[in-house]
Short mmCIF file of C-alpha atoms in Angstrom, two decimals:
data_model
loop_
_atom_site.label_atom_id
_atom_site.label_comp_id
_atom_site.label_asym_id
_atom_site.label_seq_id
_atom_site.Cartn_x
_atom_site.Cartn_y
_atom_site.Cartn_z
CA UNK A 1 -0.64 188.97 57.72
CA UNK A 2 0.22 192.21 59.42
CA UNK A 3 3.93 191.72 60.00
CA UNK A 4 5.34 190.85 56.57
CA UNK A 5 7.32 194.08 56.77
CA UNK A 6 9.50 192.43 59.42
CA UNK A 7 12.35 191.01 57.41
CA UNK A 8 13.52 187.47 57.89
CA UNK A 9 17.19 187.53 58.99
CA UNK A 10 17.99 185.01 56.26
CA UNK A 11 16.57 187.33 53.59
CA UNK A 12 18.53 190.21 55.03
CA UNK A 13 21.76 188.25 54.99
CA UNK A 14 21.31 187.03 51.45
CA UNK A 15 20.42 190.52 50.26
CA UNK A 16 23.86 191.66 51.42
CA UNK A 17 25.26 189.62 48.56
CA UNK A 18 24.17 192.58 46.46
CA UNK A 19 27.06 194.50 48.00
CA UNK A 20 29.39 191.53 48.58
CA UNK A 21 28.93 188.53 46.29
CA UNK A 22 31.26 186.49 48.46
CA UNK A 23 28.94 186.30 51.46
CA UNK A 24 26.89 183.25 52.36
CA UNK A 25 25.56 181.11 55.18
CA UNK A 26 26.26 177.61 56.35
CA UNK A 27 23.61 175.37 57.85
CA UNK A 28 24.34 173.06 60.80
CA UNK A 29 22.20 170.00 60.04
CA UNK A 30 22.48 168.10 63.29
CA UNK A 31 20.53 167.32 66.43
CA UNK A 32 23.63 166.41 68.42
CA UNK A 33 24.04 168.54 71.52
CA UNK A 34 27.84 168.82 71.30
CA UNK A 35 27.72 169.74 67.61
CA UNK A 36 25.11 172.44 68.20
CA UNK A 37 27.01 173.83 71.17
CA UNK A 38 30.13 173.97 69.02
CA UNK A 39 28.22 175.88 66.34
CA UNK A 40 26.87 178.33 68.92
CA UNK A 41 30.34 178.90 70.36
CA UNK A 42 31.91 179.55 66.98
CA UNK A 43 29.08 181.93 66.03
CA UNK A 44 29.46 183.76 69.33
CA UNK A 45 33.21 184.13 68.78
CA UNK A 46 32.65 185.52 65.27
CA UNK A 47 29.57 187.59 66.21
CA UNK A 48 27.42 186.02 63.53
CA UNK A 49 24.14 184.16 63.22
CA UNK A 50 23.91 180.39 63.35
CA UNK A 51 21.43 178.35 61.32
CA UNK A 52 20.43 174.94 62.69
CA UNK A 53 18.20 172.69 60.59
CA UNK A 54 16.28 169.51 61.29
CA UNK A 55 15.18 167.06 58.61
CA UNK A 56 11.72 165.57 58.20
CA UNK A 57 12.81 162.11 59.32
CA UNK A 58 14.85 163.50 62.20
CA UNK A 59 12.19 165.73 63.78
CA UNK A 60 8.49 165.49 62.95
CA UNK A 61 5.02 165.45 64.49
CA UNK A 62 5.56 161.83 65.53
CA UNK A 63 8.97 162.47 67.07
CA UNK A 64 11.22 161.28 64.23
CA UNK A 65 14.33 159.28 65.01
CA UNK A 66 15.39 161.86 67.61
CA UNK A 67 12.12 161.47 69.51
CA UNK A 68 11.56 165.23 69.23
CA UNK A 69 8.66 167.13 67.70
CA UNK A 70 9.41 170.53 66.12
CA UNK A 71 8.26 172.27 69.32
CA UNK A 72 10.53 170.09 71.43
CA UNK A 73 13.47 170.59 69.06
CA UNK A 74 13.03 174.36 69.12
CA UNK A 75 12.91 174.28 72.94
CA UNK A 76 16.06 172.14 72.91
CA UNK A 77 17.86 174.69 70.71
CA UNK A 78 16.69 177.60 72.86
CA UNK A 79 17.95 175.85 76.00
CA UNK A 80 21.38 175.26 74.49
CA UNK A 81 21.56 178.88 73.33
CA UNK A 82 20.67 180.10 76.81
CA UNK A 83 23.26 177.85 78.42
CA UNK A 84 25.91 179.03 75.95
CA UNK A 85 24.87 182.67 76.50
CA UNK A 86 24.10 182.99 72.80
CA UNK A 87 21.53 185.61 71.65
CA UNK A 88 18.26 183.91 70.69
CA UNK A 89 17.66 186.44 67.93
CA UNK A 90 20.81 185.19 66.19
CA UNK A 91 19.66 181.56 66.29
CA UNK A 92 17.87 180.71 63.03
CA UNK A 93 15.87 177.48 62.80
CA UNK A 94 15.17 175.64 59.58
CA UNK A 95 13.26 172.59 58.40
CA UNK A 96 14.92 170.47 55.72
CA UNK A 97 13.22 168.20 53.14
CA UNK A 98 9.78 168.99 54.53
CA UNK A 99 7.31 166.95 52.55
CA UNK A 100 6.21 163.33 52.25
CA UNK A 101 9.78 162.00 52.64
CA UNK A 102 8.96 159.62 55.50
CA UNK A 103 5.60 158.54 54.05
CA UNK A 104 6.53 157.46 50.52
CA UNK A 105 4.99 154.03 51.20
CA UNK A 106 1.56 155.68 51.42
CA UNK A 107 -0.74 156.88 48.61
CA UNK A 108 -0.71 160.58 47.76
CA UNK A 109 -3.80 161.59 49.75
CA UNK A 110 -2.51 160.08 52.97
CA UNK A 111 1.16 160.97 52.46
CA UNK A 112 0.38 164.60 51.67
CA UNK A 113 -1.95 164.87 54.65
CA UNK A 114 0.93 163.80 56.88
CA UNK A 115 3.29 166.15 55.05
CA UNK A 116 0.87 169.03 55.61
CA UNK A 117 0.78 168.33 59.33
CA UNK A 118 4.57 168.13 59.30
CA UNK A 119 5.07 171.53 57.72
CA UNK A 120 2.35 173.07 59.89
CA UNK A 121 4.08 171.82 63.03
CA UNK A 122 7.40 173.34 61.94
CA UNK A 123 5.95 176.76 61.21
CA UNK A 124 3.92 176.78 64.45
CA UNK A 125 7.14 176.00 66.33
CA UNK A 126 8.75 179.16 64.94
CA UNK A 127 10.98 177.69 62.23
CA UNK A 128 11.62 180.47 59.74
CA UNK A 129 13.49 178.67 56.92
CA UNK A 130 11.35 176.05 55.21
CA UNK A 131 12.67 173.72 52.53
CA UNK A 132 9.68 172.29 50.68
CA UNK A 133 10.63 168.98 49.07
CA UNK A 134 7.98 167.01 47.18
CA UNK A 135 10.35 165.36 44.71
CA UNK A 136 9.84 161.77 45.88
CA UNK A 137 7.45 159.21 44.38
CA UNK A 138 4.50 158.11 46.51
CA UNK A 139 2.82 154.72 46.60
CA UNK A 140 0.31 155.48 43.86
CA UNK A 141 2.76 157.25 41.54
CA UNK A 142 3.97 155.31 38.49
CA UNK A 143 7.00 153.40 39.82
CA UNK A 144 9.06 153.51 36.62
CA UNK A 145 8.32 157.04 35.45
CA UNK A 146 10.02 160.26 36.41
CA UNK A 147 7.81 162.36 38.65
CA UNK A 148 6.86 165.39 36.58
CA UNK A 149 7.81 168.93 37.52
CA UNK A 150 4.14 169.86 37.42
CA UNK A 151 3.19 167.23 40.03
CA UNK A 152 6.17 168.15 42.22
CA UNK A 153 5.32 171.87 42.03
CA UNK A 154 1.59 171.28 42.62
CA UNK A 155 2.33 169.31 45.78
CA UNK A 156 4.86 171.92 46.86
CA UNK A 157 2.31 174.70 46.49
CA UNK A 158 -0.16 172.70 48.57
CA UNK A 159 2.36 172.55 51.39
CA UNK A 160 3.29 176.22 51.03
CA UNK A 161 -0.37 177.20 51.45
CA UNK A 162 -0.51 175.19 54.69
CA UNK A 163 2.71 176.88 55.86
CA UNK A 164 1.29 180.33 55.12
CA UNK A 165 -1.90 179.53 57.01
CA UNK A 166 0.14 178.24 59.94
CA UNK A 167 2.25 181.39 59.95
CA UNK A 168 -0.86 183.57 60.07
CA UNK A 169 -1.81 181.70 63.23
CA UNK A 170 1.73 181.86 64.65
CA UNK A 171 2.11 185.59 63.96
CA UNK A 172 -1.06 186.30 65.96
CA UNK A 173 0.79 184.92 68.98
CA UNK A 174 4.19 186.30 67.99
CA UNK A 175 3.69 189.60 66.17
CA UNK A 176 7.44 190.21 66.12
CA UNK A 177 8.10 187.04 64.08
CA UNK A 178 9.25 187.48 60.47
CA UNK A 179 7.46 185.53 57.77
CA UNK A 180 9.22 182.30 56.75
CA UNK A 181 11.42 182.10 53.70
CA UNK A 182 11.16 179.12 51.38
CA UNK A 183 13.63 176.87 49.63
CA UNK A 184 12.44 174.72 46.71
CA UNK A 185 14.01 171.91 44.73
CA UNK A 186 15.89 168.77 45.70
CA UNK A 187 19.27 167.20 45.15
CA UNK A 188 20.11 163.65 44.17
CA UNK A 189 20.68 161.28 45.94
CA UNK A 190 18.53 161.20 49.09
CA UNK A 191 19.56 163.18 52.20
CA UNK A 192 22.51 161.79 54.16
CA UNK A 193 24.93 160.99 51.35
CA UNK A 194 25.15 158.42 48.59
CA UNK A 195 24.83 154.73 49.36
CA UNK A 196 27.47 153.75 46.80
CA UNK A 197 30.90 155.21 46.11
CA UNK A 198 30.98 157.13 42.83
CA UNK A 199 33.67 158.85 40.79
CA UNK A 200 31.46 161.69 39.56
CA UNK A 201 28.02 163.18 39.91
CA UNK A 202 25.91 164.97 37.33
CA UNK A 203 25.57 168.72 37.80
CA UNK A 204 22.03 170.08 37.56
CA UNK A 205 21.38 171.24 34.00
CA UNK A 206 20.45 174.94 33.67
CA UNK A 207 17.27 174.01 31.78
CA UNK A 208 16.21 171.69 34.62
CA UNK A 209 16.82 174.47 37.13
CA UNK A 210 14.72 176.85 35.02
CA UNK A 211 11.94 174.26 34.63
CA UNK A 212 11.76 173.85 38.42
CA UNK A 213 11.55 177.60 38.94
CA UNK A 214 8.94 178.21 36.25
CA UNK A 215 6.65 175.33 37.28
CA UNK A 216 6.86 176.26 40.95
CA UNK A 217 6.17 179.91 40.17
CA UNK A 218 3.11 178.93 38.14
CA UNK A 219 1.87 176.57 40.86
CA UNK A 220 2.31 179.23 43.56
CA UNK A 221 0.50 181.85 41.50
CA UNK A 222 -2.38 179.52 40.66
CA UNK A 223 -2.80 178.98 44.39
CA UNK A 224 -2.70 182.75 45.11
CA UNK A 225 0.69 182.44 46.81
CA UNK A 226 2.35 185.37 45.06
CA UNK A 227 3.45 186.88 48.39
CA UNK A 228 5.00 183.57 49.43
CA UNK A 229 6.80 183.33 46.08
CA UNK A 230 8.52 186.62 46.86
CA UNK A 231 10.01 184.83 49.87
CA UNK A 232 11.46 181.96 47.88
CA UNK A 233 15.14 182.77 48.40
CA UNK A 234 16.91 179.67 47.11
CA UNK A 235 16.64 176.58 44.98
CA UNK A 236 18.41 173.33 45.80
CA UNK A 237 20.66 172.13 43.00
CA UNK A 238 23.35 169.51 42.54
CA UNK A 239 26.52 171.54 41.89
CA UNK A 240 28.64 168.40 41.51
CA UNK A 241 29.54 167.56 45.11
CA UNK A 242 28.86 164.34 46.96
CA UNK A 243 30.26 161.96 49.55
CA UNK A 244 29.75 158.30 50.32
CA UNK A 245 31.27 155.52 52.41
CA UNK A 246 34.89 156.18 51.42
CA UNK A 247 34.80 158.81 48.68
CA UNK A 248 34.33 162.55 48.33
CA UNK A 249 33.61 164.29 45.03
CA UNK A 250 35.05 167.80 45.23
CA UNK A 251 33.53 170.90 43.70
CA UNK A 252 34.68 171.62 40.15
CA UNK A 253 33.99 175.24 39.28
CA UNK A 254 34.44 174.60 35.57
CA UNK A 255 31.96 171.71 35.53
CA UNK A 256 29.38 173.83 37.36
CA UNK A 257 29.95 176.96 35.27
CA UNK A 258 26.85 176.69 33.07
CA UNK A 259 24.64 176.22 36.12
CA UNK A 260 26.16 179.03 38.17
CA UNK A 261 26.08 181.40 35.19
CA UNK A 262 22.36 180.67 34.81
CA UNK A 263 21.79 181.99 38.33
CA UNK A 264 22.57 185.51 37.06
CA UNK A 265 19.13 185.48 35.41
CA UNK A 266 17.61 185.38 38.90
CA UNK A 267 19.34 188.06 40.98
CA UNK A 268 17.00 187.58 43.95
CA UNK A 269 17.85 183.89 44.32
CA UNK A 270 20.82 181.85 45.46
CA UNK A 271 21.56 178.16 45.20
CA UNK A 272 21.48 175.87 48.23
CA UNK A 273 24.07 173.11 48.17
CA UNK A 274 23.45 169.88 50.07
CA UNK A 275 26.02 167.18 50.88
CA UNK A 276 28.87 169.69 51.04
CA UNK A 277 30.46 167.62 53.82
CA UNK A 278 34.22 166.98 53.59
CA UNK A 279 34.79 169.59 50.89
CA UNK A 280 38.12 171.40 51.24
CA UNK A 281 37.68 174.93 52.51
CA UNK A 282 38.85 176.43 49.23
CA UNK A 283 36.13 174.48 47.40
CA UNK A 284 33.54 175.72 49.88
CA UNK A 285 34.65 179.30 49.29
CA UNK A 286 34.45 178.87 45.52
CA UNK A 287 30.93 177.50 45.87
CA UNK A 288 29.82 180.58 47.81
CA UNK A 289 31.50 182.89 45.31
CA UNK A 290 29.67 181.10 42.50
CA UNK A 291 26.24 181.63 44.06
CA UNK A 292 25.89 178.40 46.06
CA UNK A 293 25.47 180.67 49.03
CA UNK A 294 23.79 178.26 51.48
CA UNK A 295 26.03 175.34 52.40
CA UNK A 296 24.47 172.39 54.23
CA UNK A 297 26.67 170.21 56.44
CA UNK A 298 25.77 167.42 58.85
CA UNK A 299 27.69 164.12 58.82
CA UNK A 300 31.06 165.89 58.62
CA UNK A 301 30.28 167.56 61.95
CA UNK A 302 29.45 164.32 63.75
CA UNK A 303 32.42 162.70 61.98
CA UNK A 304 34.62 165.32 63.66
CA UNK A 305 32.81 164.66 66.94
CA UNK A 306 33.54 160.94 66.61
CA UNK A 307 37.20 161.72 65.89
CA UNK A 308 37.31 163.80 69.05
CA UNK A 309 35.71 161.04 71.11
CA UNK A 310 38.16 158.43 69.82
CA UNK A 311 41.06 160.77 70.61
CA UNK A 312 39.77 161.37 74.13
CA UNK A 313 39.41 157.63 74.66
CA UNK A 314 43.05 157.18 73.69
CA UNK A 315 43.97 159.73 76.35
CA UNK A 316 41.77 157.90 78.85
CA UNK A 317 43.59 154.64 78.10
CA UNK A 318 46.94 156.30 78.65
CA UNK A 319 45.78 157.59 82.03
CA UNK A 320 43.79 154.62 83.30
CA UNK A 321 44.70 151.65 81.13
CA UNK A 322 47.17 150.14 83.59
CA UNK A 323 45.00 150.80 86.64
CA UNK A 324 42.11 148.94 88.19
CA UNK A 325 39.69 151.66 87.18
CA UNK A 326 36.38 151.60 85.26
CA UNK A 327 37.29 152.92 81.82
CA UNK A 328 34.54 153.98 79.42
CA UNK A 329 35.28 151.50 76.59
CA UNK A 330 33.49 153.99 74.37
CA UNK A 331 34.48 152.60 70.98
CA UNK A 332 33.84 149.02 72.07
CA UNK A 333 30.35 149.87 73.31
CA UNK A 334 29.55 151.88 70.17
CA UNK A 335 30.53 148.90 68.03
CA UNK A 336 28.48 146.54 70.18
CA UNK A 337 25.37 148.70 69.88
CA UNK A 338 25.78 149.04 66.10
CA UNK A 339 25.99 145.26 65.80
CA UNK A 340 22.90 144.80 67.95
CA UNK A 341 20.90 147.21 65.79
CA UNK A 342 22.09 147.17 62.19
CA UNK A 343 19.21 149.13 60.66
CA UNK A 344 21.06 152.41 60.20
CA UNK A 345 24.18 151.15 58.40
CA UNK A 346 23.64 147.92 56.44
CA UNK A 347 22.54 149.70 53.24
CA UNK A 348 25.67 151.84 53.30
CA UNK A 349 28.50 149.52 54.35
CA UNK A 350 29.57 146.59 52.17
CA UNK A 351 32.40 144.09 51.90
CA UNK A 352 33.99 141.65 54.31
CA UNK A 353 33.42 141.67 58.06
CA UNK A 354 36.71 143.56 58.72
CA UNK A 355 35.81 146.10 56.04
CA UNK A 356 32.38 146.69 57.56
CA UNK A 357 33.89 146.96 61.04
CA UNK A 358 36.25 149.63 59.71
CA UNK A 359 33.36 151.47 58.04
CA UNK A 360 31.26 151.46 61.21
CA UNK A 361 34.01 153.45 62.89
CA UNK A 362 35.55 155.54 60.12
CA UNK A 363 33.20 155.83 57.12
CA UNK A 364 32.50 159.28 55.69
CA UNK A 365 28.83 158.28 55.69
CA UNK A 366 29.15 158.41 59.48
CA UNK A 367 26.22 156.14 60.20
CA UNK A 368 27.56 155.94 63.76
CA UNK A 369 25.88 159.30 64.40
CA UNK A 370 22.51 157.57 64.64
CA UNK A 371 23.72 155.58 67.64
CA UNK A 372 25.14 158.42 69.74
CA UNK A 373 21.81 158.88 71.54
CA UNK A 374 21.63 155.20 72.54
CA UNK A 375 21.55 154.92 76.33
CA UNK A 376 24.56 152.56 76.46
CA UNK A 377 26.61 154.82 74.18
CA UNK A 378 25.54 157.88 76.17
CA UNK A 379 26.62 156.19 79.38
CA UNK A 380 30.04 155.37 77.95
CA UNK A 381 30.43 158.92 76.60
CA UNK A 382 29.54 160.45 79.95
CA UNK A 383 31.94 158.14 81.80
CA UNK A 384 34.70 159.02 79.35
CA UNK A 385 34.30 162.75 79.91
CA UNK A 386 33.93 162.35 83.68
CA UNK A 387 37.07 160.20 83.91
CA UNK A 388 39.13 162.75 82.03
CA UNK A 389 37.82 165.70 83.98
CA UNK A 390 38.43 163.90 87.27
CA UNK A 391 42.01 162.98 86.42
CA UNK A 392 42.86 166.14 84.52
CA UNK A 393 44.30 165.90 81.02
CA UNK A 394 48.08 166.34 80.78
CA UNK A 395 49.24 168.81 78.15
CA UNK A 396 51.54 166.19 76.62
CA UNK A 397 48.58 163.91 75.89
CA UNK A 398 46.57 166.78 74.38
CA UNK A 399 49.56 167.46 72.16
CA UNK A 400 49.79 163.79 71.19
CA UNK A 401 46.13 163.16 70.34
CA UNK A 402 44.59 166.60 69.71
CA UNK A 403 47.45 168.80 68.48
CA UNK A 404 45.28 171.59 67.08
CA UNK A 405 43.50 171.91 70.41
CA UNK A 406 46.86 171.76 72.20
CA UNK A 407 47.96 174.97 70.47
CA UNK A 408 44.81 176.75 71.70
CA UNK A 409 45.12 175.39 75.23
CA UNK A 410 48.78 176.41 75.26
CA UNK A 411 47.97 180.08 74.60
CA UNK A 412 45.05 180.09 77.04
CA UNK A 413 42.08 180.45 74.67
CA UNK A 414 40.73 176.93 75.26
CA UNK A 415 40.23 175.24 78.65
CA UNK A 416 41.82 171.77 78.95
CA UNK A 417 38.48 170.19 79.83
CA UNK A 418 37.16 167.16 77.97
CA UNK A 419 33.92 168.77 76.75
CA UNK A 420 35.72 171.91 75.60
CA UNK A 421 38.33 169.91 73.69
CA UNK A 422 35.59 167.83 72.09
CA UNK A 423 33.50 170.77 70.94
CA UNK A 424 36.56 172.62 69.71
CA UNK A 425 37.41 169.60 67.56
CA UNK A 426 33.97 169.96 65.93
CA UNK A 427 34.73 173.65 65.62
CA UNK A 428 37.68 172.82 63.36
CA UNK A 429 35.16 171.63 60.76
CA UNK A 430 32.90 174.63 61.33
CA UNK A 431 35.89 176.94 60.77
CA UNK A 432 36.10 175.74 57.16
CA UNK A 433 32.50 176.83 56.59
CA UNK A 434 32.98 180.17 58.31
CA UNK A 435 36.01 180.72 56.11
CA UNK A 436 33.78 180.11 53.10
CA UNK A 437 30.76 182.25 54.05
CA UNK A 438 32.20 185.19 56.00
CA UNK A 439 34.39 188.03 54.88
CA UNK A 440 36.07 190.12 57.56
#
């Protein structure tokens, strides 16, 4: 590879922690257009990079649940950046949990073949942050035994070799492209939040962290991937944070102390924290200070989006509820669609019918996000925004239902348009992460 001297922006940013240990980066894990636009707008306002990541089940060579391949998703991101007048060179693209995640029902040979094609498609689409995750059991693994670190690392090295080969091909077409950086390791539970409410979660033990690093290093070296190992910038750990249907476990610096102290043995690495959604901003800042320098967030962003949509529908009802006018009925249609297709929420929401109805609308697990691309829901959303923009939104109603946005509209820094109010509501969540990772 002739262009390894071109530094990956993520490596450059993390290296700055050598001068300022309080710096970090948050990752926007969403394929929702309004969420991504909100992230681009906040990054533009703060003159910083923005990292957007797609998961293996969300975007893959078969389309994933978004219907987008990695090439299509990258084109989608580039289009949004262009429309938001955001510099493409400050848009970083990552792949999350790339491995056999969506093929665990298959034997190793077949599952890993699919995983190889997955990671190849991400690298060939120009994704420069690659999380290799081979921690899940496959169909021919012993069902009641813990998957060994050696097996996990061996499979991870297989995928890294494919990624390196794909980058050699990609760099021939794009000589200006930096080599990808790699993230290893996995958190518990599976991506997307816990399925049961818990009072606590076990922090990764320092010896388990060290075992992951040593076995992966050995596997990379035995596969002649020493150069790729130099670009392993982070390891995923469980620092003691989690969320579920109606609970959030907040970061406890004391409980994580042994783990974060262990990181000092590896000055070229940081920790990547998953499921940081709904953490108070002070907890997020402490995590970054303690070396958990990459903060992943997804459901909390679409949760904020849903809050904004419900607030806008309340405004719509105030304006049109007493008139013979076609209102959007957004929440009603969302509920109807979730009842018609229960596949994305039944494992997460339990209890009586009223309790499950409440969860479908307000759960921290935010399974409603999977239904926002449904054509009926999209139609209701579009009608909601069109109705409000046609009528104009009175300042008093913005004050009533979106008071934080009201203050910004009042001083002239936010237009009183439905889409702008909605994306700014998502931006409130993003602000907590920017507070944690940036230092002015």
